[in-house]
Coordinates of C-alpha atoms and ligand atoms in Angstrom, one line a residue:
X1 CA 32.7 -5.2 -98.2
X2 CA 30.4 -8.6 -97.5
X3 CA 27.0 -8.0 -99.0
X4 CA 24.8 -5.9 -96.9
X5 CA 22.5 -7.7 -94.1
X6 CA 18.8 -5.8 -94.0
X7 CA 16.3 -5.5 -91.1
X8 CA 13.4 -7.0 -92.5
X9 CA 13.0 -8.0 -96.7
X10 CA 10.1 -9.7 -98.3
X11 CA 10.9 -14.1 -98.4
X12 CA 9.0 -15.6 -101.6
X13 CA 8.4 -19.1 -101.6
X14 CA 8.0 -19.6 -105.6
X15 CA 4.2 -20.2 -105.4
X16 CA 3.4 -16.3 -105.9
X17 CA 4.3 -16.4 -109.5
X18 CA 2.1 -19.2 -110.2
X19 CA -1.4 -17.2 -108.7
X20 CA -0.1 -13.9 -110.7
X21 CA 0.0 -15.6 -113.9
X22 CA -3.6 -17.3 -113.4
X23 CA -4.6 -13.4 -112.2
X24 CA -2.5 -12.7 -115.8
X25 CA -4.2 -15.1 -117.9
X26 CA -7.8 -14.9 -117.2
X27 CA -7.5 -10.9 -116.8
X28 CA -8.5 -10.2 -113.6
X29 CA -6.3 -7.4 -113.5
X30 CA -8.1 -5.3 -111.0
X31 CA -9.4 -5.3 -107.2
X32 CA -11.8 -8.0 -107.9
X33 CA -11.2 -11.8 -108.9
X34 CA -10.5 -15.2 -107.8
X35 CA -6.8 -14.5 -105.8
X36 CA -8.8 -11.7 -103.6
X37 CA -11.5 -14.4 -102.7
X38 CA -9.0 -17.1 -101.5
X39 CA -6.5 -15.0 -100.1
X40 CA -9.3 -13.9 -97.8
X41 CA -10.5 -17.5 -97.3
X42 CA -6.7 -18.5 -96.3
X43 CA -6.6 -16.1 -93.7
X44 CA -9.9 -16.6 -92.0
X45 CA -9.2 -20.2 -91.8
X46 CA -5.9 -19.7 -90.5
X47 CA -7.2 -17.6 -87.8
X48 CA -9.7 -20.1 -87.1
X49 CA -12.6 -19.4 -88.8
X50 CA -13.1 -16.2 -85.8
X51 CA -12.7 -13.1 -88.3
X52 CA -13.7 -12.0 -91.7
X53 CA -11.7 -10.4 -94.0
X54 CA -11.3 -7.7 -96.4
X55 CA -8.0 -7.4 -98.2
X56 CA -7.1 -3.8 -98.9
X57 CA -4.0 -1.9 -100.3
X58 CA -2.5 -1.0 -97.0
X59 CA -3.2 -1.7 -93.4
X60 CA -3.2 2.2 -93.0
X61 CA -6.3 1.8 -94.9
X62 CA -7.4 -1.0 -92.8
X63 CA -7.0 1.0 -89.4
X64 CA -8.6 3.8 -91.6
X65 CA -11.6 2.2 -92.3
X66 CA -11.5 0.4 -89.3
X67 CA -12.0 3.7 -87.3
X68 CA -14.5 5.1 -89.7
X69 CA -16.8 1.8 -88.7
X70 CA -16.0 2.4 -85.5
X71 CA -18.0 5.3 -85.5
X72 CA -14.9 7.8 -84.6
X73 CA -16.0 11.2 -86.1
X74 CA -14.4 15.2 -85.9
X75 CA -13.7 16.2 -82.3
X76 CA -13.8 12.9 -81.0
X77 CA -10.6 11.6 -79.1
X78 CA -8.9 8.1 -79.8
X79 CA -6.4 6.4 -77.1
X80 CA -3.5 4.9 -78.7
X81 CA -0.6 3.5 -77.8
X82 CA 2.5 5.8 -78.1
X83 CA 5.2 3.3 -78.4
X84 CA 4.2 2.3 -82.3
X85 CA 4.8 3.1 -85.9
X86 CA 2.9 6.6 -87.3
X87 CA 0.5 4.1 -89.4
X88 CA -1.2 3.4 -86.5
X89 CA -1.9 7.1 -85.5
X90 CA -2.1 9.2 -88.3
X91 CA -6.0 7.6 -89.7
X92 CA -7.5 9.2 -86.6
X93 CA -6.3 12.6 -88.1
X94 CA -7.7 11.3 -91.4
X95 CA -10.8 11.4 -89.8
X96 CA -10.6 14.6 -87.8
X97 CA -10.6 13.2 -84.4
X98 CA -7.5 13.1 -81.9
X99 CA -5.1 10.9 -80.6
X100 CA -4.9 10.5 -76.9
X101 CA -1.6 8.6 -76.0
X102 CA -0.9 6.0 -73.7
X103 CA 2.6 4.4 -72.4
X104 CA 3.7 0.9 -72.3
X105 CA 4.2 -1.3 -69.5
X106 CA 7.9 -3.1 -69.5
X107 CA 6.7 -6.5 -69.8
X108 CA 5.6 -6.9 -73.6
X109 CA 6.5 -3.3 -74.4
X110 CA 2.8 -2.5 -75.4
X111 CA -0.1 -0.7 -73.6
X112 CA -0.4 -0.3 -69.9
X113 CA -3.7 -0.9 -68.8
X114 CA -2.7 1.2 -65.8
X115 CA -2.0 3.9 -68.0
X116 CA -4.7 3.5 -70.0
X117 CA -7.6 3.3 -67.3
X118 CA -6.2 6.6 -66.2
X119 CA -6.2 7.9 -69.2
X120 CA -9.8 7.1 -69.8
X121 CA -10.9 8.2 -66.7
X122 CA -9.4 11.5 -66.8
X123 CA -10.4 12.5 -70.5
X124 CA -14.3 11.9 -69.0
X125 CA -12.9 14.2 -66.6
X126 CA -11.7 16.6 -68.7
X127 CA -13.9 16.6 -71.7
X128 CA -16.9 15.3 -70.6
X129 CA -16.9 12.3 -73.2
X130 CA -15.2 9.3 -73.1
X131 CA -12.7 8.7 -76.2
X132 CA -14.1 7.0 -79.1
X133 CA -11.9 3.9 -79.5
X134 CA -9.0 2.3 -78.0
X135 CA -5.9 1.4 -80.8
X136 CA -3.9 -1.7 -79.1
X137 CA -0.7 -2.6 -80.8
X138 CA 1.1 -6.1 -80.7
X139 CA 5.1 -4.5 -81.3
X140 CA 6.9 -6.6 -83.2
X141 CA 5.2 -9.2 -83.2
X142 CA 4.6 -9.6 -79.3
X143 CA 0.8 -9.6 -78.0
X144 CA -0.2 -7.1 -75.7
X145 CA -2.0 -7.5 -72.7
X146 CA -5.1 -7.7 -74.5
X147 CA -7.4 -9.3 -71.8
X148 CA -6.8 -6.5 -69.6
X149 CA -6.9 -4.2 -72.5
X150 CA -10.5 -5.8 -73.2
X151 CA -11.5 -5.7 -70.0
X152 CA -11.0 -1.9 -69.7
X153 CA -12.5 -1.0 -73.0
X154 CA -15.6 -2.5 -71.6
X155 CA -15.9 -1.2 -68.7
X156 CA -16.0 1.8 -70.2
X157 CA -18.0 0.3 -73.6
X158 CA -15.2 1.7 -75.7
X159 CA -14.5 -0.2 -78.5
X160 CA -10.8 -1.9 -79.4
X161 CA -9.0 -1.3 -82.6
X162 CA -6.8 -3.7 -82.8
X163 CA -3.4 -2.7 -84.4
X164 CA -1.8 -6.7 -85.5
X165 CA 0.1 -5.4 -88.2
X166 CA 3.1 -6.9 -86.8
X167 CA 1.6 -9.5 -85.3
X168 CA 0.1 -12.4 -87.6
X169 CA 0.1 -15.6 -86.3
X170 CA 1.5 -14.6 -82.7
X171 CA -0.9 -15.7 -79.9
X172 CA -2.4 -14.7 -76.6
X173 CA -3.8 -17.7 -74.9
X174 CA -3.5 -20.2 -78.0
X175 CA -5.8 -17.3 -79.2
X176 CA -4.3 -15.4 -82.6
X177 CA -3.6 -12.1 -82.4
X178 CA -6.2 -10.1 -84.7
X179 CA -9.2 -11.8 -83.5
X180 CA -9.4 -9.9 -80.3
X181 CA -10.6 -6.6 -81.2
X182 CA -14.0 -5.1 -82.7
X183 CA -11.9 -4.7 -85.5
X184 CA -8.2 -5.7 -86.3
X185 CA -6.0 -4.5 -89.0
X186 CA -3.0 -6.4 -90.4
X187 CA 0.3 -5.1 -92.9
X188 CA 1.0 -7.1 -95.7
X189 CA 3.8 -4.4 -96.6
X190 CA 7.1 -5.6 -98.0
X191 CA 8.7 -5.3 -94.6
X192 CA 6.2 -7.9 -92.4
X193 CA 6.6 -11.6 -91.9
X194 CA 4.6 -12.4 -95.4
X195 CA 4.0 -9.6 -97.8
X196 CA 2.0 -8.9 -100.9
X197 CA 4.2 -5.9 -101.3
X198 CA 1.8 -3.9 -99.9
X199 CA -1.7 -3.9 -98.8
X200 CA -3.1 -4.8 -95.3
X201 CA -6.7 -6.8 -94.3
X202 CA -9.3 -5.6 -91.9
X203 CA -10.8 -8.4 -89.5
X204 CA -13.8 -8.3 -87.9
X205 CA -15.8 -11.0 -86.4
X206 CA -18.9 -8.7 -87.3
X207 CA -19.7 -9.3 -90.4
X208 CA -21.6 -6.4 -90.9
X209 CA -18.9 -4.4 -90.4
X210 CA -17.2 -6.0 -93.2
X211 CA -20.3 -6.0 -95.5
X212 CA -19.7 -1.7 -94.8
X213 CA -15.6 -1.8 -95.0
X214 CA -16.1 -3.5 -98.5
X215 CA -18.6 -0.3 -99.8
X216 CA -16.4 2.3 -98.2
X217 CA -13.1 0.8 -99.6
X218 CA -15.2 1.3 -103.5
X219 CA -15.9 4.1 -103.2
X220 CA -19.0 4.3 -101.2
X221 CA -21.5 3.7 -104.6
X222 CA -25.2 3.3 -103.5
X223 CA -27.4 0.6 -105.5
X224 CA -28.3 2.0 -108.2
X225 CA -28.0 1.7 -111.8
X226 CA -26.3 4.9 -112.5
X227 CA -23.0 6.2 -109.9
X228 CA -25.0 7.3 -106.9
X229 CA -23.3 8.2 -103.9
X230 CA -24.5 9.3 -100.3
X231 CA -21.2 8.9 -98.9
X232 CA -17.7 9.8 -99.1
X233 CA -15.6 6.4 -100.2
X234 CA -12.5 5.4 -100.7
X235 CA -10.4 3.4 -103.0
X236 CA -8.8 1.1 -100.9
X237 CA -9.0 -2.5 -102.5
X238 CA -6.0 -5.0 -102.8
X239 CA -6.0 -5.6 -106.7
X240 CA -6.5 -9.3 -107.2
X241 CA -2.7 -9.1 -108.9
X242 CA -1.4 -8.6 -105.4
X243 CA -3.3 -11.1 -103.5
X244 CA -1.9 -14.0 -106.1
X245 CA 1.4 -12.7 -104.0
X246 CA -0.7 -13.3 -101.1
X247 CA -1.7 -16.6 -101.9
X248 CA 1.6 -17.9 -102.0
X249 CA 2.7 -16.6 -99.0
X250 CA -0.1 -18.1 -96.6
X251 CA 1.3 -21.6 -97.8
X252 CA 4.5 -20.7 -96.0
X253 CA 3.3 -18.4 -93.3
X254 CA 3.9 -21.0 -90.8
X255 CA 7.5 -21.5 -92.0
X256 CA 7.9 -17.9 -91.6
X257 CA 7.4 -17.8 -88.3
X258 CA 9.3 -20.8 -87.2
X259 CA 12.4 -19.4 -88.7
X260 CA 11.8 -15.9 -86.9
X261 CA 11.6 -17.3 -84.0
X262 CA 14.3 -19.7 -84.4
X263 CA 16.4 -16.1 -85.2
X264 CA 15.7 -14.9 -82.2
X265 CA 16.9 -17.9 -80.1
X266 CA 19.9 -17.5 -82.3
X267 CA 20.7 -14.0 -81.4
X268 CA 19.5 -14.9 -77.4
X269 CA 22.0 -17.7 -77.3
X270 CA 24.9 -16.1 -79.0
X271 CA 24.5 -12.8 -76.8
X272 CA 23.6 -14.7 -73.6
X273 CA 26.7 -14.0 -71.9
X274 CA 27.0 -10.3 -72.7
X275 CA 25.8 -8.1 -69.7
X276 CA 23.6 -5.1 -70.7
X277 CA 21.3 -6.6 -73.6
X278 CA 18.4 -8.0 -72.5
X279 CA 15.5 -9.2 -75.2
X280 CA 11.9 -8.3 -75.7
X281 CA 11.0 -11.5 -74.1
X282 CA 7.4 -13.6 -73.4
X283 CA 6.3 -12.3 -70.3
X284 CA 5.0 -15.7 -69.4
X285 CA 4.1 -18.9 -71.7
X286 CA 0.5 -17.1 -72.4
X287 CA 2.5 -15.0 -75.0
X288 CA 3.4 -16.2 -78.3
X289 CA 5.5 -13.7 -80.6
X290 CA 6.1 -14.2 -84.1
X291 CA 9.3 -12.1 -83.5
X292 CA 8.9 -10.3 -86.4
X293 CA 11.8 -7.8 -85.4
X294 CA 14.2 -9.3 -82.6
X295 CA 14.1 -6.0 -80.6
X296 CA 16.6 -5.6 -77.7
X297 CA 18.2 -3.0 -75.0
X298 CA 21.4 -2.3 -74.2
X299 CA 22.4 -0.6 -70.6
X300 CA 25.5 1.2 -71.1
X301 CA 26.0 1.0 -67.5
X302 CA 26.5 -2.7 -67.7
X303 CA 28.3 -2.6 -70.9
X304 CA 31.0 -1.0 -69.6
X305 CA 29.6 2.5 -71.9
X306 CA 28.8 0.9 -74.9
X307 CA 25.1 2.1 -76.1
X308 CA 22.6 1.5 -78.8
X309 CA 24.2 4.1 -80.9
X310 CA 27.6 2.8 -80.5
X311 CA 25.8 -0.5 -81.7
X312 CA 24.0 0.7 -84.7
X313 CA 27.5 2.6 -85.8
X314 CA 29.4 -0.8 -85.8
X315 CA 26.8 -2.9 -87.6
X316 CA 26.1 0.0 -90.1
X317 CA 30.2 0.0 -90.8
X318 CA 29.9 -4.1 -91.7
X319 CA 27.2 -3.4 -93.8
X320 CA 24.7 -5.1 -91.4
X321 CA 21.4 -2.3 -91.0
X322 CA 19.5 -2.0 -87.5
X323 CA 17.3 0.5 -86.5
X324 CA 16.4 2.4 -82.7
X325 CA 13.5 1.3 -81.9
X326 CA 9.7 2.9 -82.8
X327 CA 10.0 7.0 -81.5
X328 CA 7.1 7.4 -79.0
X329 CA 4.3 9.2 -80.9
X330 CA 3.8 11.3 -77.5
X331 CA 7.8 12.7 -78.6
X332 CA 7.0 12.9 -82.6
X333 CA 7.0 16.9 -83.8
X334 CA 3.5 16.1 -85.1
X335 CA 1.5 15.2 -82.5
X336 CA 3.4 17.6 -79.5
X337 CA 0.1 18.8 -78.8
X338 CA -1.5 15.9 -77.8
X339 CA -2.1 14.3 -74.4
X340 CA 0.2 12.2 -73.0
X341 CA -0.7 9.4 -70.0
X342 CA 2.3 7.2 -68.7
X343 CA 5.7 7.5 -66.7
X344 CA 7.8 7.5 -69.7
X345 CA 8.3 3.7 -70.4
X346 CA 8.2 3.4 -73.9
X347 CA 10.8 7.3 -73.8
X348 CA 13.4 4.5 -71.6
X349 CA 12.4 2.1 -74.3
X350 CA 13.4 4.2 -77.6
X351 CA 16.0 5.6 -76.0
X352 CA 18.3 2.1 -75.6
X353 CA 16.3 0.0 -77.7
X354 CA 17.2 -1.3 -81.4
X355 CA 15.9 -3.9 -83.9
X356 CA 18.0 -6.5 -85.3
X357 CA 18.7 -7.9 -88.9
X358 CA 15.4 -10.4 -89.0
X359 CA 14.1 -11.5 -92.3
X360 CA 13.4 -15.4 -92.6
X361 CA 15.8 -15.2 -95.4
X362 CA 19.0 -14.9 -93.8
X363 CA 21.2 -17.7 -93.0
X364 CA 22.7 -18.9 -90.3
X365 CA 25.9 -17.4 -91.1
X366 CA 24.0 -13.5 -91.4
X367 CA 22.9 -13.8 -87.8
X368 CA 26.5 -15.3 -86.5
X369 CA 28.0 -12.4 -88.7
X370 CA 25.6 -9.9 -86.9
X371 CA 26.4 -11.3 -83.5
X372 CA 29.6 -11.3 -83.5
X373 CA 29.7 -7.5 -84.4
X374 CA 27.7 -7.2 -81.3
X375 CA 29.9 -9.8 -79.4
X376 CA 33.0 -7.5 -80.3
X377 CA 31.9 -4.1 -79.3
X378 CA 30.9 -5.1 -76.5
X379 CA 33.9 -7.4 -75.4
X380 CA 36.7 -4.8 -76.8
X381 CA 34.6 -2.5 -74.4
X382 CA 34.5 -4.9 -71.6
X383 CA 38.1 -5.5 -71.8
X384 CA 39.4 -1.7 -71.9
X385 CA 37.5 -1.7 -68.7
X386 CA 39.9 -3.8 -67.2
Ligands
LIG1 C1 3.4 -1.6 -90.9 C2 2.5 -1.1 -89.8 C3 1.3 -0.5 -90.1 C4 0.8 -0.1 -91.5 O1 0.9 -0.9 -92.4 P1 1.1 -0.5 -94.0 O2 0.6 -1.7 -94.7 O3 2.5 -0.2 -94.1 O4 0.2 0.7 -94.3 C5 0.5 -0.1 -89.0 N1 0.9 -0.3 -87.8 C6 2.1 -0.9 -87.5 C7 2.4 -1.0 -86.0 C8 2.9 -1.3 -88.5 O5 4.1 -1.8 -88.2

């Protein structure tokens, strides 16, 4: 058996080792020191100075949080994309409030605005309140309409949540991805284009809301000399261990997403003459992806029957793993009592979508191995046609 291709693992550059033994060294062995400080400094500059940042031990706690200073409290509803990974849903539970979903439009797989002015409007209309906050999600790596996202929100003075776990360092207008929102929240778990094998930031450009992020994430403790506490807090700090990982990886964050990208032209041009794939593509040159995942669908009725399943089952048999794409939230067990606003997009999407083998570690030979598992299937299948 040839060793086993995964979707998506961590990609150390050798730097990391050297911040975790200064961490080491000079004992700052907890969620304060000097690795927290300059990891957050590398990422503000690298998004250009627009955003603070908090570093925390997951971006679930960043979206967490993130609602929590968004004011979202019980009974209140949240609008969230439906096409995305639970993370980005389950905080509003955590907080008692309700998800309201919203399809995707086909272009960049993320939120219609359609959909989602409708939505808004007709929760006013039912409930007599307007949701709380709006979660926009940049899927594997691809921006989202975010302008007309925006545009909505304030229409309707609804603030945006922006989900960019996937997304760091893609663009929408030469603008990065995580600066848009009132708040943004982005994964550093060991799946995403840089890692510190877990933990997540939350971005504002308001500092005060990260002055309040940083008292919630300790525990919510009041000045005073004795532990005093008017609020309930949270533990939710990246330990300055972790961020030495961080460090290291912001050197080469840039390098990470040239070779993802560079992956997905791979795959693109290998496939190019199969009929019945087609990629998550850059709706225009507005968009800049990261390609975190490479995410594409098949149509069985142009591959002569061969469908996502069929695909997954061959890779999975050469070792290679791939995965259907996210499950609509609007379809998850857990949330089938939640409203749903679209004409079943993202449903079209899960249904003949699937991620391919992506990590910045793989070598030109992996992808050629992967694609020519693909280029068979689909070939032997073309042929039988015949
Ligand atoms: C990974 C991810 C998260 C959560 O990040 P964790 O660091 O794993 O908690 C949230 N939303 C999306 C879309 C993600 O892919």
């Amino acid at each position: 058996m040839p060793p086993r291709i995964h979707l998506s693992l961590a990609h150390l550059c050798g730097k990391e080792i050297e911040y975790i033994r200064e961490a080491l060294n000079s004992n700052w062995v907890t969620t304060v020191g000097p690795n927290l400080n300059a990891f957050e400094k590398d990422i503000e500059v690298y998004l250009g100075n627009q955003s603070c940042a908090l570093a925390l031990n997951s971006g679930t706690a960043a979206i967490h949080l993130g609602l929590l200073l968004l004011g979202v409290t019980p009974g209140d509803e949240v609008v969230c994309q439906s096409f995305t990974y639970a993370a980005s849903t389950n905080p509003i539970y955590y907080l008692g409030a309700k998800p309201v979903f919203v399809d995707s439009e086909p272009n960049t797989w993320n939120m219609s605005p359609e959909h989602l002015q409708l939505a808004i409007e007709d929760r006013i209309g039912q409930t007599g309140k307007k949701p709380a906050a709006i979660i926009a999600v940049h899927l594997y790596g691809m921006p989202a309409k975010i302008d007309e996202i925006i545009k909505i929100a304030n229409q309707y003075q609804i603030p945006v949540l922006e989900d960019a776990a996937e997304a760091l360092g893609s663009m929408y207008k030469r603008i990065k991805c995580g600066t848009f929102g009132d708040i943004a929240a982005v994964s550093f778990n060991g799946n995403k284009i840089i890692t510190t094998s877990g933990g997540g930031v939350l971005l504002s450009g308001n500092e005060a809301y990260i002055k309040q992020a940083r008292f919630f994430s300790t525990q919510a403790r009041d000045a005073a000399p004795h532990y005093q506490h008017s609020h309930i807090g949270y533990n939710y700090r990246m330990s300055n261990v972790l961020a030495g990982i961080g460090r290291g990886q912001m050197e080469v964050l840039p390098l990470r997403i040239e070779r993802r990208r560079e992956i997905n032209r791979s795959y693109r041009s290998y496939l190019s003459d199969i009929k019945g794939i087609t990629f998550q593509t850059e709706p225009s040159p507005d968009f800049f992806s990261n390609y975190w995942l490479t995410a594409l669908l098949v149509d069985p009725a142009k591959t002569g029957g061969i469908t996502r399943d069929d695909l997954i089952t061959d890779l999975e048999t050469a070792n290679i793993e791939a995965r259907p794409l996210w499950k609509p939230m609007h379809l998850q067990p857990v949330f089938s009592d939640c409203p749903y606003y679209g004409n079943d997009t993202c449903t079209r999407l899960f249904e003949n979508g699937l991620c391919l083998p992506s990590s910045s570690i793989l070598t030109d030979d992996d992808i050629l191995r992967v694609a020519e598992i693909l280029r068979m299937a689909t070939l032997m299948c073309a042929r039988e046609e015949k």
